[in-house]
Amino acid sequence: MIGGLLSKRETMTSDQPSSPSETEISVVESAPKRRDVLASVTVGLGCAGACALAYPFLDSLNGTRGENAAEDDTIEVDLSAIAPGQQVIVKWRGWPVFVQRRTPDMLAALRAPGLDQRLRDPASTIMQQPKDAANWHRSVVPEIGVYVGICTHLGCVPNYDPPSTADTSGHYACPCHGSQFDAAGRAFKDAPAPYNLPVPPVTMLTPNRVQIGKSKGDPGFDIANIQQI
Ligand code: FES
């Protein structure tokens, strides 16, 4: 099911957007109430009608190639600069990937009473992640979340709404048609996105360094086989 969609997205995120209108968005660094630019991303939006279809093009993002760059497509991300509540966006396989460090309140919010009933797939039963992320926090370790930042509706990049005094949960909101995801990338009901945000293969190399592109806990995982990206 993924094959055609993946091919389409890979084409759409090429360096030649067909109908670009450039919008600059800021990657959010998110101590409560604080938004700093960690990296700027040039996004070309190919719009049809009233931007019903918007396919982002990301130019340059953070992240460093692994030592085996010639042999694989893994990247490594230094987590030491990501404060609790913050996220950075890196680029993997041409996609934006959100890397977030969660606060204790964010983790508590993922297990809030009544939340599961508002989510499409709270237990991650649909194959949108490696096996070692099919848990309540949808990640290898609870404190670090890693998600492909592509809305499962029509492919826009959701905005990160970091935790604040008024709302300590942190979540994602898609600017195109209003889909909402919690801090674990789980899609809310009553919005267009049908599936949770994809989780890429991830390995924690150290507590402050994560490798994206390989899953130690699910070595056979291939993101090409997920339900939808
Ligand atoms: S692309 Fe439509 S809600 Fe995200």
CSV table of C-alpha atoms and ligand atoms in Angstrom, one decimal:
chain,number,residue,atom,x,y,z
A,1,MET,CA,0.0,0.0,0.0
A,2,ILE,CA,2.9,2.3,0.7
A,3,GLY,CA,4.7,1.8,-2.6
A,4,GLY,CA,2.8,4.4,-4.7
A,5,LEU,CA,2.6,6.9,-2.0
A,6,LEU,CA,6.2,6.7,-1.2
A,7,SER,CA,7.2,7.2,-4.8
A,8,LYS,CA,4.9,10.2,-5.0
A,9,ARG,CA,6.3,11.9,-1.9
A,10,GLU,CA,9.9,11.2,-2.9
A,11,THR,CA,9.1,13.0,-6.1
A,12,MET,CA,7.4,15.8,-4.5
A,13,THR,CA,10.2,16.4,-2.1
A,14,SER,CA,12.8,16.6,-4.8
A,15,ASP,CA,14.8,19.8,-5.5
A,16,GLN,CA,12.4,20.9,-8.2
A,17,PRO,CA,8.9,21.7,-6.8
A,18,SER,CA,6.6,22.2,-9.8
A,19,SER,CA,4.8,25.3,-8.6
A,20,PRO,CA,6.8,26.8,-5.9
A,21,SER,CA,5.7,29.6,-3.7
A,22,GLU,CA,8.2,30.0,-1.0
A,23,THR,CA,7.4,30.1,2.6
A,24,GLU,CA,9.9,30.3,5.4
A,25,ILE,CA,9.1,28.4,8.5
A,26,SER,CA,11.0,28.2,11.7
A,27,VAL,CA,12.0,25.1,13.5
A,28,VAL,CA,10.7,25.4,17.0
A,29,GLU,CA,12.9,25.3,20.0
A,30,SER,CA,10.5,25.0,22.8
A,31,ALA,CA,11.2,25.9,26.3
A,32,PRO,CA,7.7,26.9,27.4
A,33,LYS,CA,6.7,30.2,25.7
A,34,ARG,CA,10.0,30.3,23.8
A,35,ARG,CA,10.5,29.9,20.1
A,36,ASP,CA,14.0,30.1,18.7
A,37,VAL,CA,15.1,29.4,15.2
A,38,LEU,CA,17.4,26.4,15.2
A,39,ALA,CA,17.3,26.1,11.4
A,40,SER,CA,15.4,27.8,8.7
A,41,VAL,CA,13.7,25.7,6.1
A,42,THR,CA,12.6,26.8,2.7
A,43,VAL,CA,9.4,25.2,1.8
A,44,GLY,CA,8.0,25.2,-1.7
A,45,LEU,CA,4.3,24.6,-1.7
A,46,GLY,CA,2.8,23.2,-4.8
A,47,CYS,CA,-0.8,24.2,-4.4
A,48,ALA,CA,-3.9,23.0,-6.2
A,49,GLY,CA,-7.1,25.0,-5.6
A,50,ALA,CA,-6.9,26.6,-2.1
A,51,CYS,CA,-3.7,24.7,-1.3
A,52,ALA,CA,-5.7,21.6,-0.8
A,53,LEU,CA,-2.6,19.7,-1.8
A,54,ALA,CA,0.6,21.1,-0.3
A,55,TYR,CA,3.8,19.2,-0.7
A,56,PRO,CA,6.7,20.6,1.3
A,57,PHE,CA,10.2,20.9,0.0
A,58,LEU,CA,12.8,21.0,2.6
A,59,ASP,CA,16.2,22.5,1.7
A,60,SER,CA,18.8,22.3,4.5
A,61,LEU,CA,18.3,20.8,7.9
A,62,ASN,CA,20.3,19.6,10.8
A,63,GLY,CA,21.8,16.2,11.4
A,64,THR,CA,25.1,14.6,10.5
A,65,ARG,CA,25.9,11.6,8.5
A,66,GLY,CA,27.0,8.5,10.3
A,67,GLU,CA,30.4,7.1,10.0
A,68,ASN,CA,29.2,4.6,7.4
A,69,ALA,CA,27.7,7.3,5.2
A,70,ALA,CA,29.1,5.6,2.0
A,71,GLU,CA,27.3,2.4,2.9
A,72,ASP,CA,24.0,3.4,4.4
A,73,ASP,CA,21.7,6.3,4.8
A,74,THR,CA,21.8,6.7,8.6
A,75,ILE,CA,22.2,10.0,10.3
A,76,GLU,CA,23.2,10.7,13.9
A,77,VAL,CA,21.7,13.5,16.0
A,78,ASP,CA,23.3,15.0,19.0
A,79,LEU,CA,20.6,15.3,21.7
A,80,SER,CA,22.7,17.2,24.2
A,81,ALA,CA,21.5,20.6,22.9
A,82,ILE,CA,17.8,19.8,22.9
A,83,ALA,CA,16.4,21.0,26.2
A,84,PRO,CA,13.3,19.4,27.7
A,85,GLY,CA,10.2,20.4,25.6
A,86,GLN,CA,12.3,21.3,22.6
A,87,GLN,CA,12.5,19.7,19.2
A,88,VAL,CA,14.8,19.9,16.3
A,89,ILE,CA,14.1,18.9,12.7
A,90,VAL,CA,16.6,16.9,10.8
A,91,LYS,CA,16.5,15.5,7.3
A,92,TRP,CA,16.5,11.8,6.6
A,93,ARG,CA,15.8,10.3,3.2
A,94,GLY,CA,14.7,13.8,2.1
A,95,TRP,CA,12.0,13.9,4.8
A,96,PRO,CA,11.8,16.2,7.8
A,97,VAL,CA,12.2,14.2,11.0
A,98,PHE,CA,11.2,15.7,14.3
A,99,VAL,CA,13.5,14.9,17.2
A,100,GLN,CA,12.0,15.9,20.5
A,101,ARG,CA,13.0,15.7,24.2
A,102,ARG,CA,10.0,15.3,26.4
A,103,THR,CA,9.4,16.7,29.8
A,104,PRO,CA,7.8,14.6,32.6
A,105,ASP,CA,4.6,16.6,32.1
A,106,MET,CA,4.6,15.7,28.4
A,107,LEU,CA,5.0,12.0,29.3
A,108,ALA,CA,2.2,12.2,31.8
A,109,ALA,CA,0.0,13.8,29.2
A,110,LEU,CA,0.5,10.9,26.8
A,111,ARG,CA,-1.2,8.7,29.5
A,112,ALA,CA,-3.9,11.2,30.5
A,113,PRO,CA,-7.2,9.6,31.4
A,114,GLY,CA,-9.6,9.8,28.4
A,115,LEU,CA,-6.9,10.6,25.8
A,116,ASP,CA,-7.0,7.2,24.2
A,117,GLN,CA,-10.7,7.6,23.3
A,118,ARG,CA,-9.8,10.7,21.3
A,119,LEU,CA,-7.1,9.0,19.3
A,120,ARG,CA,-7.4,7.0,16.1
A,121,ASP,CA,-4.8,4.4,17.1
A,122,PRO,CA,-3.7,5.0,20.6
A,123,ALA,CA,-1.9,1.6,21.0
A,124,SER,CA,-0.1,1.8,17.6
A,125,THR,CA,-1.7,-1.3,16.2
A,126,ILE,CA,-1.4,-0.1,12.7
A,127,MET,CA,2.1,-0.5,11.3
A,128,GLN,CA,3.4,3.0,11.3
A,129,GLN,CA,6.5,2.3,13.4
A,130,PRO,CA,9.1,-0.3,14.2
A,131,LYS,CA,8.2,-2.9,16.9
A,132,ASP,CA,10.3,-1.2,19.5
A,133,ALA,CA,8.2,2.0,19.1
A,134,ALA,CA,4.8,0.3,19.3
A,135,ASN,CA,4.2,1.4,22.8
A,136,TRP,CA,2.4,4.3,24.6
A,137,HIS,CA,5.2,6.8,23.9
A,138,ARG,CA,5.9,5.5,20.4
A,139,SER,CA,9.7,5.7,20.8
A,140,VAL,CA,12.6,3.6,21.9
A,141,VAL,CA,13.0,5.5,25.1
A,142,PRO,CA,10.1,7.6,26.6
A,143,GLU,CA,12.1,10.8,26.9
A,144,ILE,CA,13.1,11.0,23.2
A,145,GLY,CA,10.5,11.1,20.4
A,146,VAL,CA,11.5,10.7,16.7
A,147,TYR,CA,8.8,11.1,14.0
A,148,VAL,CA,8.8,11.7,10.3
A,149,GLY,CA,7.2,15.1,10.0
A,150,ILE,CA,4.8,14.3,7.1
A,151,CYS,CA,1.1,14.6,7.8
A,152,THR,CA,-0.6,11.3,6.9
A,153,HIS,CA,-3.5,13.2,5.2
A,154,LEU,CA,-1.8,14.8,2.2
A,155,GLY,CA,1.7,15.4,3.2
A,156,CYS,CA,2.1,18.8,4.8
A,157,VAL,CA,4.6,19.4,7.6
A,158,PRO,CA,2.8,19.7,10.9
A,159,ASN,CA,3.8,22.6,13.2
A,160,TYR,CA,5.1,21.8,16.7
A,161,ASP,CA,3.2,23.5,19.5
A,162,PRO,CA,5.5,23.1,22.5
A,163,PRO,CA,4.5,22.7,26.0
A,164,SER,CA,3.4,25.9,27.8
A,165,THR,CA,2.1,26.8,31.2
A,166,ALA,CA,-1.4,26.6,29.9
A,167,ASP,CA,-0.9,23.3,28.1
A,168,THR,CA,2.0,21.1,29.2
A,169,SER,CA,1.4,18.3,26.8
A,170,GLY,CA,3.0,19.6,23.5
A,171,HIS,CA,1.4,18.5,20.3
A,172,TYR,CA,1.5,18.9,16.5
A,173,ALA,CA,-1.0,20.7,14.3
A,174,CYS,CA,-1.1,20.5,10.5
A,175,PRO,CA,-1.5,23.9,8.9
A,176,CYS,CA,-3.2,22.5,5.8
A,177,HIS,CA,-6.4,20.9,6.9
A,178,GLY,CA,-6.3,20.9,10.7
A,179,SER,CA,-5.1,17.5,11.6
A,180,GLN,CA,-3.9,17.2,15.2
A,181,PHE,CA,-1.3,14.8,16.6
A,182,ASP,CA,-0.2,14.4,20.2
A,183,ALA,CA,3.4,14.5,21.3
A,184,ALA,CA,3.9,10.9,20.3
A,185,GLY,CA,2.6,11.6,16.8
A,186,ARG,CA,-0.7,9.9,17.4
A,187,ALA,CA,-3.5,11.2,15.2
A,188,PHE,CA,-6.7,12.6,16.8
A,189,LYS,CA,-10.1,11.6,15.6
A,190,ASP,CA,-12.4,14.1,13.9
A,191,ALA,CA,-9.6,15.4,11.7
A,192,PRO,CA,-8.5,14.2,8.2
A,193,ALA,CA,-5.2,12.5,9.0
A,194,PRO,CA,-6.0,8.8,9.0
A,195,TYR,CA,-2.8,7.4,10.6
A,196,ASN,CA,-0.2,8.3,13.2
A,197,LEU,CA,2.9,10.0,12.1
A,198,PRO,CA,5.5,7.5,11.0
A,199,VAL,CA,8.3,6.5,13.3
A,200,PRO,CA,11.6,5.9,11.4
A,201,PRO,CA,14.0,3.2,12.5
A,202,VAL,CA,15.9,4.5,15.5
A,203,THR,CA,18.8,3.3,17.7
A,204,MET,CA,20.0,5.1,20.8
A,205,LEU,CA,23.8,5.0,20.5
A,206,THR,CA,24.2,6.8,23.9
A,207,PRO,CA,21.8,8.7,26.1
A,208,ASN,CA,22.7,11.9,24.1
A,209,ARG,CA,23.1,10.5,20.6
A,210,VAL,CA,20.5,8.9,18.4
A,211,GLN,CA,21.0,7.1,15.1
A,212,ILE,CA,18.2,7.4,12.6
A,213,GLY,CA,18.0,4.9,9.8
A,214,LYS,CA,18.6,1.7,11.7
A,215,SER,CA,16.6,0.0,14.4
A,216,LYS,CA,18.5,-2.1,16.9
A,217,GLY,CA,15.2,-3.3,18.4
A,218,ASP,CA,13.6,-4.2,15.0
A,219,PRO,CA,16.4,-4.8,12.5
A,220,GLY,CA,14.1,-6.1,9.9
A,221,PHE,CA,12.0,-2.9,9.9
A,222,ASP,CA,11.7,-1.2,6.5
A,223,ILE,CA,9.8,2.1,6.4
A,224,ALA,CA,8.7,1.3,2.9
A,225,ASN,CA,6.4,-1.3,4.4
A,226,ILE,CA,4.4,1.0,6.7
A,227,GLN,CA,0.8,1.7,6.1
A,228,GLN,CA,1.3,5.3,4.9
A,229,ILE,CA,3.6,8.2,5.0
B,1,FES,S1,-2.2,17.6,4.9
B,1,FES,FE1,-4.3,17.7,5.3
B,1,FES,S2,-4.4,17.9,7.5
B,1,FES,FE2,-2.3,17.6,7.1
